[in-house]
mmCIF file of C-alpha atoms in Angstrom:
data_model
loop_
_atom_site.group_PDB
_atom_site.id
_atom_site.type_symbol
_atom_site.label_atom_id
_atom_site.label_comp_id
_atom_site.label_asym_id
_atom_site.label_seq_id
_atom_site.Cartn_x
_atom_site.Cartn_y
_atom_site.Cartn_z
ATOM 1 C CA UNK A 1 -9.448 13.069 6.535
ATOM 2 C CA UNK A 2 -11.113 12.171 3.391
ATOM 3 C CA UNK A 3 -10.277 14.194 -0.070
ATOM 4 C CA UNK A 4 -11.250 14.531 -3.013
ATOM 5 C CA UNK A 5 -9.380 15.519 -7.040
ATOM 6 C CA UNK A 6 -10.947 17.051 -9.324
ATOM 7 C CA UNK A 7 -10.282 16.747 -13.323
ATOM 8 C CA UNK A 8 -12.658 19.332 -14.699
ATOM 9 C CA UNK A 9 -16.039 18.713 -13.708
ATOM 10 C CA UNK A 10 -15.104 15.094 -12.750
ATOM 11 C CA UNK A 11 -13.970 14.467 -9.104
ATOM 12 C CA UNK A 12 -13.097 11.107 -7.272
ATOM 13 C CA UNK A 13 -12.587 10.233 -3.639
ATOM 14 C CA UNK A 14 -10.002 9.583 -1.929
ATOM 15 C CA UNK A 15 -9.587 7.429 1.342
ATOM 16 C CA UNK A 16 -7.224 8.996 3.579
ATOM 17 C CA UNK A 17 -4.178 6.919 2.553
ATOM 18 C CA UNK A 18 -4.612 7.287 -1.243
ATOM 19 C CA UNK A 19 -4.733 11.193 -0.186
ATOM 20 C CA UNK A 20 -1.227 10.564 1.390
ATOM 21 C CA UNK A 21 -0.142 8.663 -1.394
ATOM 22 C CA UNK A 22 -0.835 11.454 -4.127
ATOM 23 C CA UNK A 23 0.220 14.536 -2.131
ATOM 24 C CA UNK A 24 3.764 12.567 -1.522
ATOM 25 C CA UNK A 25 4.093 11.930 -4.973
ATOM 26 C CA UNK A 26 2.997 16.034 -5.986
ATOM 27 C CA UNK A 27 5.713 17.012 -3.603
ATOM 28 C CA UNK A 28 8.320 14.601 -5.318
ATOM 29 C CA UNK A 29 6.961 15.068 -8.734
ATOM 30 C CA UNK A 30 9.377 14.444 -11.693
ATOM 31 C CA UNK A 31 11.599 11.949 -9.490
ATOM 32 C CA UNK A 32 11.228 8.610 -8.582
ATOM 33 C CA UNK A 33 9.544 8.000 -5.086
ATOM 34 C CA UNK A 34 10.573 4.914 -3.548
ATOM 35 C CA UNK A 35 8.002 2.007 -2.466
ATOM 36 C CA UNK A 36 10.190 2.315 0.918
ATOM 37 C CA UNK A 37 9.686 6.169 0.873
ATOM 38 C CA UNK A 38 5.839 5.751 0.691
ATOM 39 C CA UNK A 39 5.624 3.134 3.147
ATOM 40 C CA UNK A 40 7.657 5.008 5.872
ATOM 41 C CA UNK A 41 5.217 8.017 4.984
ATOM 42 C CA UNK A 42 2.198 6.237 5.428
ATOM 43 C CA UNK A 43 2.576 3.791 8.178
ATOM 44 C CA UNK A 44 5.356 6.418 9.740
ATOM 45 C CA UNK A 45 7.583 3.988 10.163
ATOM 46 C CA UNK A 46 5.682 1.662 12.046
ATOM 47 C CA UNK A 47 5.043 -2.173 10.992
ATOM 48 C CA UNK A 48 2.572 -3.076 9.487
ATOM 49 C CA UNK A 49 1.075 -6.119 8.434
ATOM 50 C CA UNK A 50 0.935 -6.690 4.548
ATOM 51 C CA UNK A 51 3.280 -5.619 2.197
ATOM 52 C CA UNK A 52 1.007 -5.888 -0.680
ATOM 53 C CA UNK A 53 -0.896 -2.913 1.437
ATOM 54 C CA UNK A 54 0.801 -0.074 -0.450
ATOM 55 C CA UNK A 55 0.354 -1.756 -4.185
ATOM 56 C CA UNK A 56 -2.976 -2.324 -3.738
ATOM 57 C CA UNK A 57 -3.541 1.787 -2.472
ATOM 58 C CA UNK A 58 -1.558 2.650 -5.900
ATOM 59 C CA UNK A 59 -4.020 0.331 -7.726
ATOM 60 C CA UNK A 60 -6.985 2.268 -6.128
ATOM 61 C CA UNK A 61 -5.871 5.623 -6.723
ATOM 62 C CA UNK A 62 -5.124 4.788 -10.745
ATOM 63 C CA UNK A 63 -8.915 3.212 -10.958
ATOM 64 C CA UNK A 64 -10.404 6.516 -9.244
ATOM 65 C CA UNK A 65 -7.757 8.644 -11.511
ATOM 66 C CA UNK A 66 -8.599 6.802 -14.602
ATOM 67 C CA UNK A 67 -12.690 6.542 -13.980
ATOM 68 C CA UNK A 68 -12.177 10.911 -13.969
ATOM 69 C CA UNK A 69 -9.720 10.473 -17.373
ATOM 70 C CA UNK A 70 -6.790 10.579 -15.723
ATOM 71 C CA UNK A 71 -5.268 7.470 -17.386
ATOM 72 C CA UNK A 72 -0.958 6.524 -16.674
ATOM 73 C CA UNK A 73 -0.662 9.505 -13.728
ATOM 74 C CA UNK A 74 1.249 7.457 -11.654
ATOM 75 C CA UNK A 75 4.067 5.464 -13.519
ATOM 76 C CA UNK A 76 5.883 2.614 -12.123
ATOM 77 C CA UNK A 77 9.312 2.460 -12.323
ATOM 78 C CA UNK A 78 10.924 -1.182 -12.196
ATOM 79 C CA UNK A 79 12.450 -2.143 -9.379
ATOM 80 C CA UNK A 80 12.163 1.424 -8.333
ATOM 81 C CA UNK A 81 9.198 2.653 -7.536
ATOM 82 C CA UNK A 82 6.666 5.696 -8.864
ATOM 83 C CA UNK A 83 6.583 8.789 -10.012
ATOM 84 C CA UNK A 84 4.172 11.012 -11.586
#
């Protein structure tokens, strides 16, 4: 399932990871969301192959969320993960 976020009359898409991504961080908004957290939520605990997988998601999401002028959403925390 494909979605889409709207700011104003701007709206970007969303693959269905990124999707995941941001409705995991809306339900933990205002605390810190581990990069363990996310992973177990997206790949449900499962293995998968590259661990640069869920960085490069992140990265995606703040490109669509900045091309709609959504700029610094999602914050990295060092060593600890995200949070919006």
């Amino acid at each position: 399932v494909d979605g889409k976020i709207y700011c104003g009359e701007r709206q970007a898409e969303l693959t269905k990871n990124e999707l995941k991504i941001l409705v995991f961080l809306f339900r933990h908004a205002g605390r810190i969301c581990s990069r363990s957290d996310l992973i177990d939520h997206l790949w449900d605990n499962q293995l998968y192959e590259d661990d640069n997988a869920l960085s490069v998601n992140i990265n995606r999401i703040r490109e669509k969320l900045s091309a709609i002028g959504l700029d610094d959403f999602i914050k990295t925390r060092h060593r600890q993960g995200y949070t919006i």
